[in-house]
Amino acid sequence: MNILVINCGSSSLKFQLIDSDSEQVKAKGLCERIGIDGSRLVYTPAGKDKIVNETPMPDHSKAVSLVLEALTDPENGVISDLSEIGAIGHRVVHGGEKFSTSVVIDDAVLEAVKECNDLAPLHNPANLIGIAACTKLMPGVPQVAVFDTAFHQTMPEKAYLYGLPYRYYTEHKVRRYGFHGTSHSYVSGRTAEILGVPADKLKVIVCHLGNGASVSAVMNGKCVDTSMGLTPLEGMIMGTRSGDMDPAIIEYIANTEKLSLSEVMKVLNKESGVFGLSGGLSSDFRDLEKAYNEGKVEGKRAFEAYSYRVAKYIGAYTAAMNGTDAIVFTAGVGENDPLIRSMICDYLGYLGVSIDEEANKKRGEEVVISTKDSKVSVLVVPTNEELAIARETVRLVGGA
Ligand code: AMP
């Protein structure tokens, strides 16, 4: 069955068409600048060069219709008719406490997702627009919502509650939810397969280090803690997000820099992290690694603070699970940056972690980077959220 996987942002739409039998990607692409001047579709059919179509996209509906035209195009399309799309899987960012697993989308689900909009005001409305556009253009095709938060719903209360007045939780849903759940689920499951140990007998720490970054503790196949919170701002130092900090900084900076609350929040989301620490040099680890290797203080400062924070969380999650069998790196930085992996693992001698520096040189591939006598396995497992969404979609709508 062909599954169309859709990940809608407020002005973007990423897609992949995946054959669920072979799990091969038939085509993929991205619509950028939806609703903004200069919108374009970048479309890549498998085995061919990418095709760029610069054309106005006033809304997501137009974007979806252009994607469907590209997929069925006589020359560069990969299917001859839309009836060859068996189901659609949507990434939905926030499912609150309402969704602990993926679901087939119906009116009740749409209503429940809408009720989570206040928890993810930038993302959930965009996800809903994407679903509506698909319903309009492909009526009758089953659609599935796969939530970024669902995998973390197994966290115990002691891990998800903040030390705040309890009624903030009961009345305003203020708690830790966690994100990147599809990735944490896929990567921890794949780790169990690689190690040849049943997932329900394994303690895994997954380090999803991309532009956004989160670490999770997965015990016996279930998430018991994760570093992101009510929003994705908590936890790691990220590309441009601050991660953990003293909340009193918000008022202090608002007063000293004469900023409004929303301006401070913008700084914490868009101008902080390694970008901020490097004095605005870059949020991209390729640039920072170059700076580090050239001995620039900006690169050193950012890398040292970044890797220290990840190592601290690994220590915390080892304690939470009373040990760990495996530590896994994934996402853009985790998969591709041997220096960051090595700097993090340098802190882990107390766990008996020993890294094979040759294996750790690899970028972007599935590899065990610990030595044979390491007490904890350390792996790189490229994440594949689209494939995980396609699998969930098939699981729910049936593969016939
Ligand atoms: P993601 O959010 O998972 O797509 O990760 C994106 C980030 O991965 C980029 O901003 C880069 O910082 C990082 N990245 C991608 N490729 C490399 C690479 N070859 N070396 C180091 N970092 C990389």
CSV table of C-alpha atoms and ligand atoms in Angstrom, one decimal:
chain,number,residue,atom,x,y,z
A,1,MET,CA,0.0,0.0,0.0
A,2,ASN,CA,1.2,3.5,-0.8
A,3,ILE,CA,1.2,5.8,2.3
A,4,LEU,CA,1.4,9.5,1.9
A,5,VAL,CA,3.2,10.9,5.0
A,6,ILE,CA,2.6,14.6,5.7
A,7,ASN,CA,4.3,16.9,8.1
A,8,CYS,CA,2.7,20.3,8.1
A,9,GLY,CA,4.2,23.4,9.5
A,10,SER,CA,2.7,26.9,9.6
A,11,SER,CA,4.2,27.8,6.2
A,12,SER,CA,5.7,24.5,5.1
A,13,LEU,CA,4.6,21.0,4.2
A,14,LYS,CA,7.0,18.0,4.0
A,15,PHE,CA,5.9,14.8,2.4
A,16,GLN,CA,7.0,11.3,1.5
A,17,LEU,CA,5.2,8.6,-0.5
A,18,ILE,CA,6.2,5.3,1.1
A,19,ASP,CA,5.4,1.8,-0.3
A,20,SER,CA,4.5,0.1,3.0
A,21,ASP,CA,5.3,-3.4,1.6
A,22,SER,CA,8.9,-2.7,0.6
A,23,GLU,CA,9.2,0.3,3.0
A,24,GLN,CA,10.9,2.2,0.1
A,25,VAL,CA,10.4,5.9,-0.4
A,26,LYS,CA,8.9,6.4,-3.9
A,27,ALA,CA,9.0,10.2,-3.8
A,28,LYS,CA,9.6,13.0,-1.2
A,29,GLY,CA,9.5,16.7,-1.1
A,30,LEU,CA,8.8,20.0,0.6
A,31,CYS,CA,6.5,22.9,0.0
A,32,GLU,CA,8.1,26.1,1.4
A,33,ARG,CA,6.8,29.6,2.0
A,34,ILE,CA,3.1,28.6,1.9
A,35,GLY,CA,1.0,31.8,2.1
A,36,ILE,CA,4.2,33.9,1.6
A,37,ASP,CA,5.7,35.4,-1.6
A,38,GLY,CA,8.2,33.1,-3.3
A,39,SER,CA,6.5,29.8,-2.5
A,40,ARG,CA,8.0,26.7,-4.1
A,41,LEU,CA,7.7,22.9,-4.3
A,42,VAL,CA,10.8,20.8,-4.2
A,43,TYR,CA,9.9,17.4,-5.4
A,44,THR,CA,12.3,14.4,-5.6
A,45,PRO,CA,11.1,11.1,-7.2
A,46,ALA,CA,13.2,8.2,-6.1
A,47,GLY,CA,16.3,7.7,-8.2
A,48,LYS,CA,15.9,11.1,-10.0
A,49,ASP,CA,17.1,14.6,-9.5
A,50,LYS,CA,15.0,17.1,-7.5
A,51,ILE,CA,12.5,19.2,-9.4
A,52,VAL,CA,11.8,22.8,-8.2
A,53,ASN,CA,8.5,24.3,-9.0
A,54,GLU,CA,8.2,28.0,-8.1
A,55,THR,CA,4.6,28.7,-8.0
A,56,PRO,CA,2.2,30.6,-5.7
A,57,MET,CA,0.7,28.6,-2.8
A,58,PRO,CA,-1.7,30.9,-1.1
A,59,ASP,CA,-2.7,28.1,1.4
A,60,HIS,CA,-2.1,24.5,2.4
A,61,SER,CA,-4.9,23.3,0.2
A,62,LYS,CA,-3.0,24.5,-2.9
A,63,ALA,CA,0.2,23.0,-1.6
A,64,VAL,CA,-1.4,19.6,-1.2
A,65,SER,CA,-3.0,19.8,-4.6
A,66,LEU,CA,0.5,20.6,-6.1
A,67,VAL,CA,2.0,17.6,-4.3
A,68,LEU,CA,-0.7,15.3,-5.7
A,69,GLU,CA,-0.1,16.7,-9.2
A,70,ALA,CA,3.6,16.1,-8.9
A,71,LEU,CA,3.0,12.5,-7.6
A,72,THR,CA,0.7,11.7,-10.6
A,73,ASP,CA,2.6,13.7,-13.2
A,74,PRO,CA,3.0,11.6,-16.4
A,75,GLU,CA,6.7,12.3,-16.7
A,76,ASN,CA,8.0,12.5,-13.2
A,77,GLY,CA,5.2,11.1,-11.1
A,78,VAL,CA,5.5,7.8,-9.3
A,79,ILE,CA,1.8,6.7,-9.4
A,80,SER,CA,-0.6,7.0,-12.2
A,81,ASP,CA,-3.7,7.7,-10.2
A,82,LEU,CA,-4.6,9.1,-6.7
A,83,SER,CA,-6.5,5.9,-6.0
A,84,GLU,CA,-3.1,4.3,-5.6
A,85,ILE,CA,-2.7,6.2,-2.3
A,86,GLY,CA,-4.1,3.9,0.3
A,87,ALA,CA,-3.9,6.1,3.4
A,88,ILE,CA,-2.4,9.3,4.7
A,89,GLY,CA,-0.4,9.6,7.9
A,90,HIS,CA,0.0,13.0,9.5
A,91,ARG,CA,2.5,14.1,12.1
A,92,VAL,CA,0.6,15.9,14.7
A,93,VAL,CA,2.7,17.7,17.3
A,94,HIS,CA,0.6,17.9,20.5
A,95,GLY,CA,-1.9,15.3,21.6
A,96,GLY,CA,-1.9,16.5,25.2
A,97,GLU,CA,-3.1,13.8,27.6
A,98,LYS,CA,-5.8,12.8,25.1
A,99,PHE,CA,-3.7,10.6,22.9
A,100,SER,CA,-1.3,8.0,24.1
A,101,THR,CA,-1.2,6.3,20.7
A,102,SER,CA,-1.8,7.1,17.0
A,103,VAL,CA,-5.4,7.2,15.9
A,104,VAL,CA,-7.6,7.1,12.7
A,105,ILE,CA,-8.8,10.6,12.2
A,106,ASP,CA,-12.5,11.3,12.6
A,107,ASP,CA,-14.6,14.3,13.7
A,108,ALA,CA,-14.1,13.5,17.4
A,109,VAL,CA,-10.3,13.2,16.9
A,110,LEU,CA,-10.2,16.6,15.1
A,111,GLU,CA,-12.1,18.2,18.0
A,112,ALA,CA,-9.7,16.7,20.5
A,113,VAL,CA,-6.7,17.9,18.6
A,114,LYS,CA,-8.2,21.3,18.4
A,115,GLU,CA,-8.6,21.3,22.2
A,116,CYS,CA,-4.8,20.8,22.3
A,117,ASN,CA,-4.2,23.9,20.2
A,118,ASP,CA,-3.4,26.1,23.2
A,119,LEU,CA,-0.6,23.7,24.1
A,120,ALA,CA,1.1,24.0,20.7
A,121,PRO,CA,-0.3,27.2,19.1
A,122,LEU,CA,2.2,27.3,16.2
A,123,HIS,CA,2.0,23.6,15.3
A,124,ASN,CA,-1.4,22.0,15.9
A,125,PRO,CA,-3.4,24.5,13.9
A,126,ALA,CA,-1.0,23.9,10.9
A,127,ASN,CA,-1.4,20.1,11.3
A,128,LEU,CA,-5.2,20.5,11.3
A,129,ILE,CA,-5.0,22.6,8.2
A,130,GLY,CA,-3.0,19.9,6.5
A,131,ILE,CA,-5.6,17.3,7.5
A,132,ALA,CA,-8.4,19.5,6.2
A,133,ALA,CA,-6.7,20.0,2.9
A,134,CYS,CA,-6.2,16.2,2.4
A,135,THR,CA,-9.9,15.6,3.4
A,136,LYS,CA,-11.0,18.1,0.7
A,137,LEU,CA,-8.7,16.7,-2.1
A,138,MET,CA,-8.9,13.0,-1.2
A,139,PRO,CA,-12.3,12.4,0.4
A,140,GLY,CA,-12.7,8.9,1.7
A,141,VAL,CA,-9.0,8.1,2.0
A,142,PRO,CA,-8.3,7.1,5.6
A,143,GLN,CA,-6.1,9.4,7.5
A,144,VAL,CA,-4.1,8.7,10.7
A,145,ALA,CA,-2.7,11.2,13.3
A,146,VAL,CA,0.7,10.2,14.8
A,147,PHE,CA,1.5,12.4,17.8
A,148,ASP,CA,4.9,13.7,18.8
A,149,THR,CA,3.8,13.5,22.4
A,150,ALA,CA,2.1,10.1,22.5
A,151,PHE,CA,5.2,7.9,23.2
A,152,HIS,CA,5.9,9.9,26.3
A,153,GLN,CA,2.4,9.4,27.9
A,154,THR,CA,3.8,6.4,29.8
A,155,MET,CA,5.9,8.8,32.0
A,156,PRO,CA,5.0,8.4,35.6
A,157,GLU,CA,3.4,11.3,37.5
A,158,LYS,CA,6.7,12.0,39.4
A,159,ALA,CA,8.4,12.6,36.1
A,160,TYR,CA,5.8,14.7,34.4
A,161,LEU,CA,4.7,17.0,37.2
A,162,TYR,CA,6.4,20.4,37.8
A,163,GLY,CA,6.9,21.7,41.3
A,164,LEU,CA,4.1,24.2,40.8
A,165,PRO,CA,0.7,24.6,42.4
A,166,TYR,CA,-1.0,21.3,41.6
A,167,ARG,CA,-4.1,23.1,40.3
A,168,TYR,CA,-2.0,24.4,37.4
A,169,TYR,CA,-1.9,20.8,36.2
A,170,THR,CA,-5.6,20.0,36.9
A,171,GLU,CA,-7.0,23.3,35.6
A,172,HIS,CA,-4.5,24.3,32.9
A,173,LYS,CA,-2.9,21.0,31.9
A,174,VAL,CA,0.6,22.4,32.9
A,175,ARG,CA,2.8,19.3,33.0
A,176,ARG,CA,5.7,17.8,31.0
A,177,TYR,CA,4.6,16.2,27.8
A,178,GLY,CA,7.8,15.7,25.8
A,179,PHE,CA,8.2,15.8,22.0
A,180,HIS,CA,10.1,13.8,19.2
A,181,GLY,CA,8.1,10.8,20.5
A,182,THR,CA,7.9,9.1,17.1
A,183,SER,CA,11.7,9.3,16.9
A,184,HIS,CA,12.3,8.1,20.4
A,185,SER,CA,10.0,5.2,19.9
A,186,TYR,CA,11.5,4.2,16.5
A,187,VAL,CA,15.1,4.5,17.6
A,188,SER,CA,14.7,2.7,20.9
A,189,GLY,CA,12.8,-0.1,19.1
A,190,ARG,CA,15.5,-0.3,16.4
A,191,THR,CA,18.2,-0.4,19.1
A,192,ALA,CA,16.6,-3.5,20.7
A,193,GLU,CA,16.5,-5.2,17.2
A,194,ILE,CA,20.2,-4.3,16.6
A,195,LEU,CA,21.3,-5.6,20.0
A,196,GLY,CA,19.1,-8.7,19.6
A,197,VAL,CA,17.4,-8.1,23.0
A,198,PRO,CA,13.6,-7.9,23.4
A,199,ALA,CA,12.6,-4.2,23.9
A,200,ASP,CA,10.8,-5.1,27.1
A,201,LYS,CA,14.1,-6.2,28.6
A,202,LEU,CA,16.2,-3.2,27.8
A,203,LYS,CA,17.0,0.2,29.4
A,204,VAL,CA,17.8,2.7,26.6
A,205,ILE,CA,18.8,6.3,26.7
A,206,VAL,CA,17.9,7.9,23.4
A,207,CYS,CA,19.7,11.2,22.5
A,208,HIS,CA,17.8,12.9,19.7
A,209,LEU,CA,20.2,15.7,18.9
A,210,GLY,CA,18.9,17.7,15.9
A,211,ASN,CA,18.2,21.4,15.6
A,212,GLY,CA,15.7,20.6,18.3
A,213,ALA,CA,17.1,18.2,20.8
A,214,SER,CA,15.7,15.9,23.5
A,215,VAL,CA,16.9,12.9,25.5
A,216,SER,CA,14.6,10.2,26.8
A,217,ALA,CA,14.8,7.2,29.2
A,218,VAL,CA,13.1,4.2,27.7
A,219,MET,CA,12.7,1.3,30.1
A,220,ASN,CA,11.3,-2.0,29.0
A,221,GLY,CA,10.0,-0.4,25.8
A,222,LYS,CA,8.2,2.5,27.6
A,223,CYS,CA,9.3,6.1,28.1
A,224,VAL,CA,9.8,6.9,31.8
A,225,ASP,CA,11.3,10.4,31.3
A,226,THR,CA,12.2,12.8,28.6
A,227,SER,CA,13.8,16.2,28.6
A,228,MET,CA,11.3,18.4,26.8
A,229,GLY,CA,8.4,19.7,28.8
A,230,LEU,CA,5.1,21.6,28.3
A,231,THR,CA,6.8,23.0,25.2
A,232,PRO,CA,10.0,22.0,23.3
A,233,LEU,CA,12.0,24.7,25.1
A,234,GLU,CA,13.0,22.6,28.1
A,235,GLY,CA,16.0,20.3,28.5
A,236,MET,CA,19.0,20.3,26.1
A,237,ILE,CA,20.8,23.4,24.8
A,238,MET,CA,19.6,23.3,21.2
A,239,GLY,CA,20.3,25.0,17.9
A,240,THR,CA,18.6,28.2,19.0
A,241,ARG,CA,16.6,27.2,22.1
A,242,SER,CA,18.0,27.8,25.6
A,243,GLY,CA,16.9,24.5,27.2
A,244,ASP,CA,16.8,24.4,31.0
A,245,MET,CA,17.5,27.6,32.9
A,246,ASP,CA,16.5,29.5,36.0
A,247,PRO,CA,12.9,30.8,35.2
A,248,ALA,CA,13.8,34.0,37.0
A,249,ILE,CA,16.0,35.0,34.1
A,250,ILE,CA,12.9,35.8,32.1
A,251,GLU,CA,11.9,38.7,34.4
A,252,TYR,CA,15.5,39.8,34.9
A,253,ILE,CA,16.2,40.0,31.2
A,254,ALA,CA,12.8,41.7,30.5
A,255,ASN,CA,13.8,44.4,33.0
A,256,THR,CA,17.5,44.8,32.0
A,257,GLU,CA,17.0,44.7,28.2
A,258,LYS,CA,13.6,46.4,28.3
A,259,LEU,CA,11.9,43.6,26.5
A,260,SER,CA,8.3,42.4,26.6
A,261,LEU,CA,7.5,38.8,27.8
A,262,SER,CA,6.9,37.7,24.2
A,263,GLU,CA,10.2,39.3,23.1
A,264,VAL,CA,12.1,37.4,25.8
A,265,MET,CA,10.4,34.2,24.8
A,266,LYS,CA,11.5,34.9,21.2
A,267,VAL,CA,15.1,35.2,22.4
A,268,LEU,CA,14.8,31.9,24.3
A,269,ASN,CA,13.4,30.1,21.3
A,270,LYS,CA,15.2,31.7,18.4
A,271,GLU,CA,18.4,33.4,19.6
A,272,SER,CA,19.7,31.2,22.3
A,273,GLY,CA,21.2,27.6,22.3
A,274,VAL,CA,24.5,27.1,20.5
A,275,PHE,CA,23.6,30.0,18.3
A,276,GLY,CA,23.5,32.4,21.3
A,277,LEU,CA,26.4,30.7,23.1
A,278,SER,CA,28.6,31.1,19.9
A,279,GLY,CA,27.9,34.8,19.9
A,280,GLY,CA,25.5,34.4,16.9
A,281,LEU,CA,28.1,32.5,14.8
A,282,SER,CA,25.8,29.7,13.8
A,283,SER,CA,23.1,27.2,15.0
A,284,ASP,CA,24.5,24.7,12.5
A,285,PHE,CA,26.9,22.2,14.0
A,286,ARG,CA,28.9,21.9,10.8
A,287,ASP,CA,29.8,25.6,11.2
A,288,LEU,CA,30.5,25.2,14.9
A,289,GLU,CA,32.6,22.1,14.4
A,290,LYS,CA,34.7,24.0,11.9
A,291,ALA,CA,35.1,26.8,14.4
A,292,TYR,CA,36.0,24.4,17.1
A,293,ASN,CA,38.6,22.7,14.9
A,294,GLU,CA,40.1,26.1,14.1
A,295,GLY,CA,40.4,26.7,17.8
A,296,LYS,CA,37.8,29.5,17.9
A,297,VAL,CA,36.5,30.2,21.3
A,298,GLU,CA,32.9,30.5,20.1
A,299,GLY,CA,32.9,26.9,18.8
A,300,LYS,CA,34.6,25.6,22.0
A,301,ARG,CA,32.2,27.4,24.3
A,302,ALA,CA,29.1,26.1,22.4
A,303,PHE,CA,30.3,22.5,22.1
A,304,GLU,CA,31.5,22.2,25.7
A,305,ALA,CA,28.2,23.6,27.2
A,306,TYR,CA,26.2,21.5,24.7
A,307,SER,CA,27.9,18.2,25.4
A,308,TYR,CA,28.0,18.8,29.2
A,309,ARG,CA,24.2,19.2,29.3
A,310,VAL,CA,23.6,16.0,27.3
A,311,ALA,CA,26.0,14.1,29.6
A,312,LYS,CA,24.2,15.4,32.7
A,313,TYR,CA,20.9,14.1,31.4
A,314,ILE,CA,22.4,10.7,30.6
A,315,GLY,CA,23.6,10.6,34.2
A,316,ALA,CA,20.1,11.6,35.4
A,317,TYR,CA,18.3,9.0,33.3
A,318,THR,CA,20.8,6.3,34.3
A,319,ALA,CA,19.7,7.1,37.9
A,320,ALA,CA,16.0,7.1,36.9
A,321,MET,CA,16.3,3.6,35.4
A,322,ASN,CA,18.8,2.3,38.0
A,323,GLY,CA,21.2,1.7,35.1
A,324,THR,CA,21.3,1.7,31.4
A,325,ASP,CA,22.1,-1.0,28.7
A,326,ALA,CA,22.4,1.3,25.8
A,327,ILE,CA,23.0,5.0,24.9
A,328,VAL,CA,21.9,5.9,21.3
A,329,PHE,CA,22.6,9.0,19.2
A,330,THR,CA,20.2,10.1,16.5
A,331,ALA,CA,19.0,13.1,14.4
A,332,GLY,CA,21.1,15.5,12.4
A,333,VAL,CA,23.8,16.2,15.1
A,334,GLY,CA,23.6,12.8,16.8
A,335,GLU,CA,24.0,10.9,13.5
A,336,ASN,CA,26.6,13.1,11.9
A,337,ASP,CA,28.8,14.7,14.5
A,338,PRO,CA,31.5,12.3,15.8
A,339,LEU,CA,33.1,15.1,17.8
A,340,ILE,CA,29.9,15.8,19.9
A,341,ARG,CA,29.4,12.1,20.4
A,342,SER,CA,33.0,11.7,21.6
A,343,MET,CA,32.8,14.8,23.9
A,344,ILE,CA,29.6,13.4,25.5
A,345,CYS,CA,31.0,9.9,25.9
A,346,ASP,CA,34.2,11.3,27.6
A,347,TYR,CA,31.9,12.0,30.6
A,348,LEU,CA,30.7,8.4,30.8
A,349,GLY,CA,33.7,6.5,32.0
A,350,TYR,CA,32.0,5.9,35.3
A,351,LEU,CA,29.4,3.8,33.5
A,352,GLY,CA,32.1,1.7,31.9
A,353,VAL,CA,31.5,3.3,28.5
A,354,SER,CA,34.3,2.8,26.1
A,355,ILE,CA,34.2,4.1,22.5
A,356,ASP,CA,35.8,2.7,19.4
A,357,GLU,CA,37.1,5.9,17.9
A,358,GLU,CA,37.3,4.3,14.4
A,359,ALA,CA,33.6,3.3,14.5
A,360,ASN,CA,32.7,6.7,15.8
A,361,LYS,CA,34.1,8.4,12.7
A,362,LYS,CA,31.1,7.2,10.7
A,363,ARG,CA,28.5,9.7,9.8
A,364,GLY,CA,24.8,9.1,9.1
A,365,GLU,CA,24.7,5.3,9.3
A,366,GLU,CA,23.6,2.6,11.8
A,367,VAL,CA,26.7,1.6,13.8
A,368,VAL,CA,27.7,0.4,17.2
A,369,ILE,CA,30.4,2.8,18.3
A,370,SER,CA,31.2,1.2,21.7
A,371,THR,CA,34.0,-1.3,22.0
A,372,LYS,CA,33.3,-5.0,22.7
A,373,ASP,CA,34.2,-4.7,26.3
A,374,SER,CA,32.2,-1.5,27.0
A,375,LYS,CA,29.8,-2.1,29.8
A,376,VAL,CA,27.1,-0.1,28.1
A,377,SER,CA,26.4,-0.3,24.3
A,378,VAL,CA,26.6,3.0,22.5
A,379,LEU,CA,25.0,3.2,19.0
A,380,VAL,CA,24.2,5.6,16.2
A,381,VAL,CA,20.8,4.8,14.8
A,382,PRO,CA,19.5,7.2,12.1
A,383,THR,CA,15.9,8.2,12.9
A,384,ASN,CA,13.2,7.7,10.4
A,385,GLU,CA,10.0,9.5,11.6
A,386,GLU,CA,8.3,9.2,8.2
A,387,LEU,CA,8.7,5.4,8.1
A,388,ALA,CA,7.5,5.2,11.7
A,389,ILE,CA,4.4,7.3,10.7
A,390,ALA,CA,3.8,5.1,7.6
A,391,ARG,CA,4.0,1.9,9.8
A,392,GLU,CA,1.6,3.4,12.3
A,393,THR,CA,-0.8,4.3,9.5
A,394,VAL,CA,-0.7,0.8,8.1
A,395,ARG,CA,-1.1,-0.7,11.5
A,396,LEU,CA,-4.3,1.3,12.0
A,397,VAL,CA,-5.9,1.1,8.6
A,398,GLY,CA,-4.8,-2.4,7.7
A,399,GLY,CA,-2.5,-3.3,4.8
A,400,ALA,CA,-5.0,-4.6,2.3
B,1,AMP,P1,17.6,17.8,12.3
B,1,AMP,O1,16.8,18.8,13.1
B,1,AMP,O2,17.6,16.4,12.9
B,1,AMP,O3,17.3,17.8,10.8
B,1,AMP,O4,19.1,18.2,12.4
B,1,AMP,C1,19.6,19.4,11.8
B,1,AMP,C2,21.0,19.7,12.3
B,1,AMP,O5,21.9,18.7,12.2
B,1,AMP,C3,21.6,20.9,11.5
B,1,AMP,O6,21.2,22.1,12.0
B,1,AMP,C4,23.1,20.7,11.8
B,1,AMP,O7,23.4,21.4,13.0
B,1,AMP,C5,23.2,19.2,12.1
B,1,AMP,N1,23.9,18.5,11.1
B,1,AMP,C6,23.5,18.0,9.9
B,1,AMP,N2,24.5,17.5,9.2
B,1,AMP,C7,25.6,17.5,9.9
B,1,AMP,C8,27.0,17.1,9.8
B,1,AMP,N3,27.4,16.5,8.7
B,1,AMP,N4,27.8,17.3,10.8
B,1,AMP,C9,27.4,17.9,11.9
B,1,AMP,N5,26.1,18.4,12.1
B,1,AMP,C10,25.2,18.2,11.2
